[in-house]
Short mmCIF file of C-alpha atoms and ligand atoms in Angstrom, two decimals:
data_model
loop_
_atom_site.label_atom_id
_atom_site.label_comp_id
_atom_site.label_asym_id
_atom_site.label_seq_id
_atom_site.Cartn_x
_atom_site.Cartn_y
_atom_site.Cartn_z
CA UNK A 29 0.00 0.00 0.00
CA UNK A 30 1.31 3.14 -0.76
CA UNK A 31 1.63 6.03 -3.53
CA UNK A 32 3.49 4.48 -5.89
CA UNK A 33 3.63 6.86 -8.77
CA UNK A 34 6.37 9.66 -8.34
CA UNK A 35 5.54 13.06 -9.18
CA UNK A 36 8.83 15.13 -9.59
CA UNK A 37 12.28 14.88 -11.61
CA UNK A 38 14.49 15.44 -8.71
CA UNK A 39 15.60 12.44 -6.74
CA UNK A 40 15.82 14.37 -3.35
CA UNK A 41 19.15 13.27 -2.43
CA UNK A 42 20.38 14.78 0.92
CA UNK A 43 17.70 16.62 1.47
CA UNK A 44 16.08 16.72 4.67
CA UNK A 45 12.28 16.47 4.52
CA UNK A 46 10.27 17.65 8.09
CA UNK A 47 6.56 16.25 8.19
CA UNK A 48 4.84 17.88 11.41
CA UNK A 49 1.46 15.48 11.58
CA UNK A 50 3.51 12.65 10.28
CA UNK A 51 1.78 9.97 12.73
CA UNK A 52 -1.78 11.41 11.31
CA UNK A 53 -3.63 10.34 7.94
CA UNK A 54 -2.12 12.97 5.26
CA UNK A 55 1.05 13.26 6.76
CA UNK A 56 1.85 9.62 7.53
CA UNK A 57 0.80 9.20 3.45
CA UNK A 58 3.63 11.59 2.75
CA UNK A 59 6.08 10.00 4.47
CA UNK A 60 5.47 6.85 2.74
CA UNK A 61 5.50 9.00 -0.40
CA UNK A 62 9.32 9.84 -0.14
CA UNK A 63 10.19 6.88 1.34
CA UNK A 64 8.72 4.67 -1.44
CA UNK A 65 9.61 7.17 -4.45
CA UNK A 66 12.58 9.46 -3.31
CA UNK A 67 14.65 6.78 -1.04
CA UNK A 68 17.58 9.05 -0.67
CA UNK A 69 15.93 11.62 1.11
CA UNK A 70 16.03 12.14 4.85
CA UNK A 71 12.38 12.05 6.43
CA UNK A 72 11.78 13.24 9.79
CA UNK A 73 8.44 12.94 11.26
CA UNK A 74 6.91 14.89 14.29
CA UNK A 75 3.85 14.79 16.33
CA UNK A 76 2.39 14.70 19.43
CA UNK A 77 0.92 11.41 18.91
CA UNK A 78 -2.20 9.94 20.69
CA UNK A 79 -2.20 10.28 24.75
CA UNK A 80 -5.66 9.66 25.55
CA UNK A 81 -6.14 13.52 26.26
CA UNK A 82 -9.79 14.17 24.97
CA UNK A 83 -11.48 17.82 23.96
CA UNK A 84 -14.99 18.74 25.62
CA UNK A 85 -16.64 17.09 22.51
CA UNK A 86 -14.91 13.70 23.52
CA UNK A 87 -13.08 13.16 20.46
CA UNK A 88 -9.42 12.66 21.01
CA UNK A 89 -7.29 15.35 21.13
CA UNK A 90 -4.42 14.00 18.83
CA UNK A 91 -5.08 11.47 16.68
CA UNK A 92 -1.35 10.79 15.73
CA UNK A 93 -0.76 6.72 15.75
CA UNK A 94 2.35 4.29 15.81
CA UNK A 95 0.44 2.13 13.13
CA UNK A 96 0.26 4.55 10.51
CA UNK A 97 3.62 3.99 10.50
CA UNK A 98 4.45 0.52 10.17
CA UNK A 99 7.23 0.04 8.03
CA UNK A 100 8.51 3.64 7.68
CA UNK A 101 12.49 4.05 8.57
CA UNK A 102 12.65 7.36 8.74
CA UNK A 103 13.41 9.32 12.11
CA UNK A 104 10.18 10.04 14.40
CA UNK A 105 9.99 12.61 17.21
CA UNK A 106 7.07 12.43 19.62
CA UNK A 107 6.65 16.39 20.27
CA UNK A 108 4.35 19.16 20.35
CA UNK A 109 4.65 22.10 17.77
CA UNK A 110 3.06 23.98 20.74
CA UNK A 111 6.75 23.14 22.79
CA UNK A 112 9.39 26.23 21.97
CA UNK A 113 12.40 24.63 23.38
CA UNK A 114 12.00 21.53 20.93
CA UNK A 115 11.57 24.08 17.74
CA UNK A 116 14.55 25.68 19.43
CA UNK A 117 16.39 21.93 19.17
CA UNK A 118 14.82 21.62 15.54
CA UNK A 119 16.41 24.68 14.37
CA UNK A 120 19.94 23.94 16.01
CA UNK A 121 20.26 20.25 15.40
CA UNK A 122 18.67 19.91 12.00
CA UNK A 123 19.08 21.50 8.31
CA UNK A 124 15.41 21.13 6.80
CA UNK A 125 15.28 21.61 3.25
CA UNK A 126 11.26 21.01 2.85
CA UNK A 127 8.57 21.26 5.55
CA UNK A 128 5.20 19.89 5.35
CA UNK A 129 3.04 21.45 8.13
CA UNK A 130 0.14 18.86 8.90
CA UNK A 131 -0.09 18.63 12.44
CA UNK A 132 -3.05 20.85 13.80
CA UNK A 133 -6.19 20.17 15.85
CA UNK A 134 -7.65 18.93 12.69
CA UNK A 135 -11.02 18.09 14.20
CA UNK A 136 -13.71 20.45 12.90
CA UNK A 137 -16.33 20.43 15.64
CA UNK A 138 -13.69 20.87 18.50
CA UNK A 139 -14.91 24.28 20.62
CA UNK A 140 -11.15 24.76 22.31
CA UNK A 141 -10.78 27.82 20.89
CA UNK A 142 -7.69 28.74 22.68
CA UNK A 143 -6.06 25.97 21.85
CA UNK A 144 -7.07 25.76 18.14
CA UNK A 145 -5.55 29.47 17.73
CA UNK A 146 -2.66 28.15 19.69
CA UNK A 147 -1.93 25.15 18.22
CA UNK A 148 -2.80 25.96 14.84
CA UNK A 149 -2.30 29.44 13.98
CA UNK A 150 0.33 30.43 16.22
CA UNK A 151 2.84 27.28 16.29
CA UNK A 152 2.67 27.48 12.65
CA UNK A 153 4.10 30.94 13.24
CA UNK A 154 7.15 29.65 15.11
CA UNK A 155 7.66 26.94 12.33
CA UNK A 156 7.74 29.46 9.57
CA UNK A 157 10.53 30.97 11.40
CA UNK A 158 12.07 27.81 11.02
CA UNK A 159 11.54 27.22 7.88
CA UNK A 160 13.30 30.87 6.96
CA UNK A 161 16.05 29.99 8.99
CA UNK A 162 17.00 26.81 6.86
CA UNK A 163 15.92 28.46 4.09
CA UNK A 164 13.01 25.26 3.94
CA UNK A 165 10.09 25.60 1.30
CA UNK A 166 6.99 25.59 3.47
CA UNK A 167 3.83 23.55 2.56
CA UNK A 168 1.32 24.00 5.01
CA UNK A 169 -2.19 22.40 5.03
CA UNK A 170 -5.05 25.19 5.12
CA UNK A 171 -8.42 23.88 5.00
CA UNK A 172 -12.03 24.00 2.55
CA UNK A 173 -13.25 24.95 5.82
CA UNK A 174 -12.31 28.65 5.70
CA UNK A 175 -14.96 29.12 2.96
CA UNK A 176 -18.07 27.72 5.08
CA UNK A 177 -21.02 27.68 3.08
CA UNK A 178 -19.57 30.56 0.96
CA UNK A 179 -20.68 30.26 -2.82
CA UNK A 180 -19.89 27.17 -4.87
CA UNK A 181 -17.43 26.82 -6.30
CA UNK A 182 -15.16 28.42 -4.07
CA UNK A 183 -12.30 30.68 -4.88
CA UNK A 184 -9.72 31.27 -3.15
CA UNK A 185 -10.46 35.41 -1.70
CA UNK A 186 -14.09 34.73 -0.91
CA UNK A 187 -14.03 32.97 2.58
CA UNK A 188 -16.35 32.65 5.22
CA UNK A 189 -15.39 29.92 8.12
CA UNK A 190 -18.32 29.03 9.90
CA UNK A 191 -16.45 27.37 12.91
CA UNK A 192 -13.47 27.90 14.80
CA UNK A 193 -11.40 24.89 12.99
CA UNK A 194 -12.19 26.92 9.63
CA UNK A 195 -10.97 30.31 10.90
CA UNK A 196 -7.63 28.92 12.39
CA UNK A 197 -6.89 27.68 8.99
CA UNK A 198 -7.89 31.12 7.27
CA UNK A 199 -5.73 32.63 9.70
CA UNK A 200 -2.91 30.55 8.73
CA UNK A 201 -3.20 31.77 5.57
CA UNK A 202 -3.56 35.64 6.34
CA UNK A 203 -0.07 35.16 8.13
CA UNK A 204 1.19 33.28 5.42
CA UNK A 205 0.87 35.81 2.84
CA UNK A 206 2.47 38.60 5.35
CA UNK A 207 5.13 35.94 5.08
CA UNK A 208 5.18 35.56 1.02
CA UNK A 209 5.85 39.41 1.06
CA UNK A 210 9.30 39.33 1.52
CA UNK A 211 10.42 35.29 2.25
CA UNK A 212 13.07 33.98 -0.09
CA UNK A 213 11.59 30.64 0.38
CA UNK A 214 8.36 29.58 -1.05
CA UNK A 215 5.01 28.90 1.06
CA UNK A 216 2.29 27.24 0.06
CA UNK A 217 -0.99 26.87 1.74
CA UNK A 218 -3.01 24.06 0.06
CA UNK A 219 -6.73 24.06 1.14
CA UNK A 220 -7.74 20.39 0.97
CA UNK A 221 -11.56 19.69 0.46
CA UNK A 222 -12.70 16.02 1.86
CA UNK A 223 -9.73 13.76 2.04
CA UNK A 224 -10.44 10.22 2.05
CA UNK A 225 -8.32 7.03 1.93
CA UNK A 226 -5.75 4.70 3.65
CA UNK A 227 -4.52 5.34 6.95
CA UNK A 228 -7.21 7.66 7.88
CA UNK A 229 -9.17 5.15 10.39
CA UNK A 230 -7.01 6.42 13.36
CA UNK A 231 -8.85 9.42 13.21
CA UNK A 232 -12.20 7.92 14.90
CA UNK A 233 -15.37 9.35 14.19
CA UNK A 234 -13.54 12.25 11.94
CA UNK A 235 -12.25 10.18 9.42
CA UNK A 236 -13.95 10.62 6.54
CA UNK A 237 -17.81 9.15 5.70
CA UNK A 238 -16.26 6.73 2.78
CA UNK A 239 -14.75 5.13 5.53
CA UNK A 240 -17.32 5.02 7.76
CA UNK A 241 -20.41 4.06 5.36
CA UNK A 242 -17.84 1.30 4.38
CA UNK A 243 -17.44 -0.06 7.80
CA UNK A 244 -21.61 0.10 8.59
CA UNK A 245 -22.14 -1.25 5.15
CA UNK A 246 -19.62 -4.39 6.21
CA UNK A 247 -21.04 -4.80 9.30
CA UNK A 248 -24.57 -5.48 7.73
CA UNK A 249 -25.79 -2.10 9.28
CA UNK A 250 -28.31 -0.17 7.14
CA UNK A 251 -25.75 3.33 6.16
CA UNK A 252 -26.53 5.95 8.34
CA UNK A 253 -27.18 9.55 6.29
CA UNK A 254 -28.11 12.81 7.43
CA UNK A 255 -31.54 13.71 6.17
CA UNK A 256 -31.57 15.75 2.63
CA UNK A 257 -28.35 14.09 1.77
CA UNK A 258 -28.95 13.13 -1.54
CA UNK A 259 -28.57 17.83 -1.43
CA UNK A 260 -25.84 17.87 0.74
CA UNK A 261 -22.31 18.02 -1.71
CA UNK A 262 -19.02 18.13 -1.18
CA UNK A 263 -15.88 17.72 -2.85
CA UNK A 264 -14.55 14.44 -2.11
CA UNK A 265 -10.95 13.87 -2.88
CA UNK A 266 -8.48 10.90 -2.61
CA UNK A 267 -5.49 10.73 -0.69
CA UNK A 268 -3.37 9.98 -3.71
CA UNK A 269 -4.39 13.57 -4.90
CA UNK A 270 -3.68 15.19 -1.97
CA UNK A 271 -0.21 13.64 -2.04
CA UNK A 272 0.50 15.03 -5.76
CA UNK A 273 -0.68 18.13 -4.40
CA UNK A 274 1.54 18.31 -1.91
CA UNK A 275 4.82 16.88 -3.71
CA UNK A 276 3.89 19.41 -6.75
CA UNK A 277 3.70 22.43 -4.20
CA UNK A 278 7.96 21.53 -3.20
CA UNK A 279 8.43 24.06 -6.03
CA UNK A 280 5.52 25.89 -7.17
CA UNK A 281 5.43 28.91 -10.03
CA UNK A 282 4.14 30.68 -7.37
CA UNK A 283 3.46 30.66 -3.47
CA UNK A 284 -0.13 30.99 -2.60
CA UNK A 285 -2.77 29.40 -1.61
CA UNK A 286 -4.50 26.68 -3.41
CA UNK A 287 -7.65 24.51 -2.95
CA UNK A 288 -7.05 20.58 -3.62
CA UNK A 289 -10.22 19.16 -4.94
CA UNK A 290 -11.45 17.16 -7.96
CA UNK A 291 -13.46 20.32 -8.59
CA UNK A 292 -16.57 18.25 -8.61
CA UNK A 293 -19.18 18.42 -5.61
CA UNK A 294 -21.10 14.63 -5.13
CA UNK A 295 -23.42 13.94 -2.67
CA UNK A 296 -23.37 11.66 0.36
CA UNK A 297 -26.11 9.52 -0.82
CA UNK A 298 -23.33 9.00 -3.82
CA UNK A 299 -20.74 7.80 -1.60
CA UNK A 300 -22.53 5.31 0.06
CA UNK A 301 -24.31 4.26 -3.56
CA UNK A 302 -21.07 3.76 -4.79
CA UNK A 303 -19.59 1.54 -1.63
CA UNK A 304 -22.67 -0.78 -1.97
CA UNK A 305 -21.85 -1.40 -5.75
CA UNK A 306 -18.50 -2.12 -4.77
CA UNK A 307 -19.38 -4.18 -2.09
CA UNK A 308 -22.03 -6.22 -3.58
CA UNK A 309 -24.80 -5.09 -1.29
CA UNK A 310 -28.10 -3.11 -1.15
CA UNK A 311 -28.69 -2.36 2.21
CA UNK A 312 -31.64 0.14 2.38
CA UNK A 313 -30.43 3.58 4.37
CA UNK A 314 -31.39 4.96 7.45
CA UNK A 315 -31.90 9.00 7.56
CA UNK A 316 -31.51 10.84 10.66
CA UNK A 317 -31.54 14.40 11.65
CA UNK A 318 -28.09 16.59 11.13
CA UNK A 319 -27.11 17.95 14.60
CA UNK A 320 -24.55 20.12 12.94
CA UNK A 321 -26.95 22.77 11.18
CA UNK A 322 -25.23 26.20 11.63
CA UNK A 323 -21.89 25.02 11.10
CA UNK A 324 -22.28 22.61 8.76
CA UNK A 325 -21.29 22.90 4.92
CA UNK A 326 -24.12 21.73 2.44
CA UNK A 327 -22.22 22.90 -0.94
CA UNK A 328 -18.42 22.59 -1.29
CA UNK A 329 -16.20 22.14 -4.87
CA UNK A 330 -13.38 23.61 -5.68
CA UNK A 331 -12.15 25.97 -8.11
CA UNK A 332 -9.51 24.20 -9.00
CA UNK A 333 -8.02 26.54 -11.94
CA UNK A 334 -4.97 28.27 -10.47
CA UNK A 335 -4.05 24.97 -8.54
CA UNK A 336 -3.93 23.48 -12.07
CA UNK A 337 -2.08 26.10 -13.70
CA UNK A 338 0.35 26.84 -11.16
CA UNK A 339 1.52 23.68 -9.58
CA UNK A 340 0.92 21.76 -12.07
CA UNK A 341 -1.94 19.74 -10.44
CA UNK A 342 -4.46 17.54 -12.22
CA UNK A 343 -7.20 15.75 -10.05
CA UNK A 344 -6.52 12.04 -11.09
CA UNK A 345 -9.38 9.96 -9.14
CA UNK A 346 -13.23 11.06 -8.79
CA UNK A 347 -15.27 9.41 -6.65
CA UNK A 348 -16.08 5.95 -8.48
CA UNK A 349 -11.84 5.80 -8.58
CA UNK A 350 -11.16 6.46 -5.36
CA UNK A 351 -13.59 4.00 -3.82
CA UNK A 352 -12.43 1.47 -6.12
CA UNK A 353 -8.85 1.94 -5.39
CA UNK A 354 -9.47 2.37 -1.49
CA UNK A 355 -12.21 -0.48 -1.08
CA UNK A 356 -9.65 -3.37 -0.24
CA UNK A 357 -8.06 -1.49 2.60
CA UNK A 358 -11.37 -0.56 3.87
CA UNK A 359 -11.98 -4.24 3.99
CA UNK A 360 -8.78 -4.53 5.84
CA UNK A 361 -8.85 -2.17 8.34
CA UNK A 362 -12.62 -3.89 8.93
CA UNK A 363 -10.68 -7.11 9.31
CA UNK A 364 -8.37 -6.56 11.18
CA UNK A 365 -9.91 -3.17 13.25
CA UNK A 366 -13.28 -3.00 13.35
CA UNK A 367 -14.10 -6.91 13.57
N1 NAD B 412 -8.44 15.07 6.16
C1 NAD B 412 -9.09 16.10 5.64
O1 NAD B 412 -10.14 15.93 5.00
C2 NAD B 412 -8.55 17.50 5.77
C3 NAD B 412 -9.21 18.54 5.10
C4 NAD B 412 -8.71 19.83 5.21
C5 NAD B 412 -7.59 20.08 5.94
N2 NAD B 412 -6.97 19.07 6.62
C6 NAD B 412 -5.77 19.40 7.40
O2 NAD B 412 -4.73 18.56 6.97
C7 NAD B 412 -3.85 18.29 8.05
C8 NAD B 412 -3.71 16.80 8.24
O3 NAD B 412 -4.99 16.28 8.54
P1 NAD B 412 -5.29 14.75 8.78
O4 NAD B 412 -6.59 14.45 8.15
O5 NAD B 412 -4.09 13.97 8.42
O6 NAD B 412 -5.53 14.76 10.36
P2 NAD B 412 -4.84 13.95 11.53
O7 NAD B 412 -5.51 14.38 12.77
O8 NAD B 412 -4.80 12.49 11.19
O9 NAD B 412 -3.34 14.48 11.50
C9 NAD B 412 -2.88 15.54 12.29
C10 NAD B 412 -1.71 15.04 13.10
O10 NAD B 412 -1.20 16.13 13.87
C11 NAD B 412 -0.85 15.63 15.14
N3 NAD B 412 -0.92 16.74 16.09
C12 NAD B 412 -2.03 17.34 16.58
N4 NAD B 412 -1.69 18.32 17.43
C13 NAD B 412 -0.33 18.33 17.47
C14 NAD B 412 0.61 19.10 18.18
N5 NAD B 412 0.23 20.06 19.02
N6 NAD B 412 1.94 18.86 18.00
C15 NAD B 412 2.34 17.87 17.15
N7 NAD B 412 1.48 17.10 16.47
C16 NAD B 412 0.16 17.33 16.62
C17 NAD B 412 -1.85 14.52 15.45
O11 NAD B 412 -1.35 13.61 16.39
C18 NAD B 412 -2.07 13.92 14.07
O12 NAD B 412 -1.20 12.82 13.88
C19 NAD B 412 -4.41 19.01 9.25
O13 NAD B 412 -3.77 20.25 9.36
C20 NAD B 412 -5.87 19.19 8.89
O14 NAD B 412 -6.42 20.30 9.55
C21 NAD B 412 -7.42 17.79 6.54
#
């Protein structure tokens, strides 16, 4: 398992890669990404990791896990971004060539808002510094939450976060563009839409509904859908993607900010439509009321056009690829998880 398909020239040799968020789904994905395709590069991988530490809404308050990375030989530091005197030791003791910035509170209903500023918005500030001390490109995961329910599709200048996840991650990218005024490095904020794929189960009851459709759908259990959600679209996109997005951003024409989407809003109904093809099933769906109205978003696809034009991205997997590639792992993690 694991992106197999390598998306730049350069081999990476002696450079030094930092992942923050490496133990989590996207970041744990791009470790395996360079390990698999660039071999020669150094990975280092921190994050706080899971403690058992939960938020008010009883979802965990790092989702970071040692089984995301099975089989990665890379160096991993269990740390907080949060902790000053290890970005202190970072700085002294390592030369970082690339950062990816994934660690965050990446739940979206957590209501912590002093520690979502914290942890997201301001550590991110301290590793920017770092990055312009080693003279590191920065690529830094913003979010398809700082538009809300803003118009569809959304562009990137017209946000409107309707929770406090969604303007940490807009706030990220206000400071980021202070940054792009004057950096010599390149920073790139890439706003991912729906991510959904391998190594994403760690994340509980916020990993993504392909997942967790899959699982009911396994388990015999009629899927479990908001009401109306045949209307309620987003733009789902697959890991894979993400990862191209990412890799393409090391050296963009231009530092920005850039959604990462198929460009394509599908419904929920869709998703779990799709699964039950794959699956060979035809469970009949249960509707329930959304307890989320208020800060919920009903309409999300990205524009997609200056992603495309200036890192070079192109959306390889809609929906009906993405669940096809991602089924058999879903079937493993039920296995060998869930069961
Ligand atoms: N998955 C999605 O659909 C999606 C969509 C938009 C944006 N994002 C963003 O992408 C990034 C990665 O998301 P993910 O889905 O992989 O989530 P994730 O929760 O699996 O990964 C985040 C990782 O950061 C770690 N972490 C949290 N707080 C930390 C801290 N204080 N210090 C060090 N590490 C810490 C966690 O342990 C976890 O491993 C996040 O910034 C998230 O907000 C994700």
């Amino acid at each position: 398992m694991g992106v197999k398909m390598r998306y730049i020239e350069d081999d990476l040799k002696n450079k030094t890669i930092l992942i923050t968020g490496g133990a989590g789904f996207i970041g744990s994905n791009l470790a395996f990404y360079f390990q698999e395709n660039h071999p020669d590069a150094k990975v280092v991988i921190l994050d706080s990791f899971r403690s058992g530490e939960t938020l008010s809404n009883g979802n965990l308050k790092s989702f970071g896990h040692f089984k995301n990375l099975i089989g990665f030989k890379g160096e991993i530091i269990s740390g907080d971004i949060n902790d000053k005197d290890l970005l202190l030791d970072l700085e002294i003791n390592y030369d970082f060539d690339y950062i990816f910035h994934e660690a965050a509170i990446s739940d979206t209903t957590a209501q912590e808002q002093d520690l979502m500023i914290k942890t997201n918005v301001n550590a991110y500030k301290d590793l920017l510094e770092l990055a312009l001390k080693h003279n590191a490109n920065m690529i830094y995961a913003s979010s398809a939450a700082t538009y809300g329910n803003a118009e569809s599709p959304q562009r990137v200048g017209r946000e409107a976060p309707n929770n406090v996840y969604g303007f940490s991650k807009l706030s990220m990218d206000h400071l980021s563009r202070e940054y792009m005024k004057d950096a010599q490095i390149s920073i790139v904020g890439l706003r991912y839409f729906n991510v959904y794929g391998a190594r994403e189960y760690f994340k509980n009851t916020t990993a993504s509904m392909v997942l967790q459709f899959g699982h009911q759908i396994l388990a015999g259990k009629k899927p479990r859908l908001f009401e109306g959600s045949d209307k309620i679209l987003r733009d789902f996109i697959y890991i894979e993607d993400v990862i191209q997005a990412n890799v393409k951003a090391m050296h963009p024409k231009k530092s920005g900010i850039y959604n990462v989407g198929t460009g394509k809003a599908r419904s929920f109904q869709s998703i779990v439509d799709i699964l039950q093809k794959e699956l060979g099933t035809s469970l009949k769906c249960e509707y329930i009321p959304n307890p989320f109205i208020g800060s919920y978003q009903f309409h999300t696809e990205a524009n997609i056009e200056t992603t495309r034009e200036l890192l070079n991205y192109t959306p390889a997997y809609d929906m009906e690829d993405g669940i096809a590639a991602y089924v058999d792992e879903i079937k493993r993690i039920y296995e060998e998880e869930v069961k």
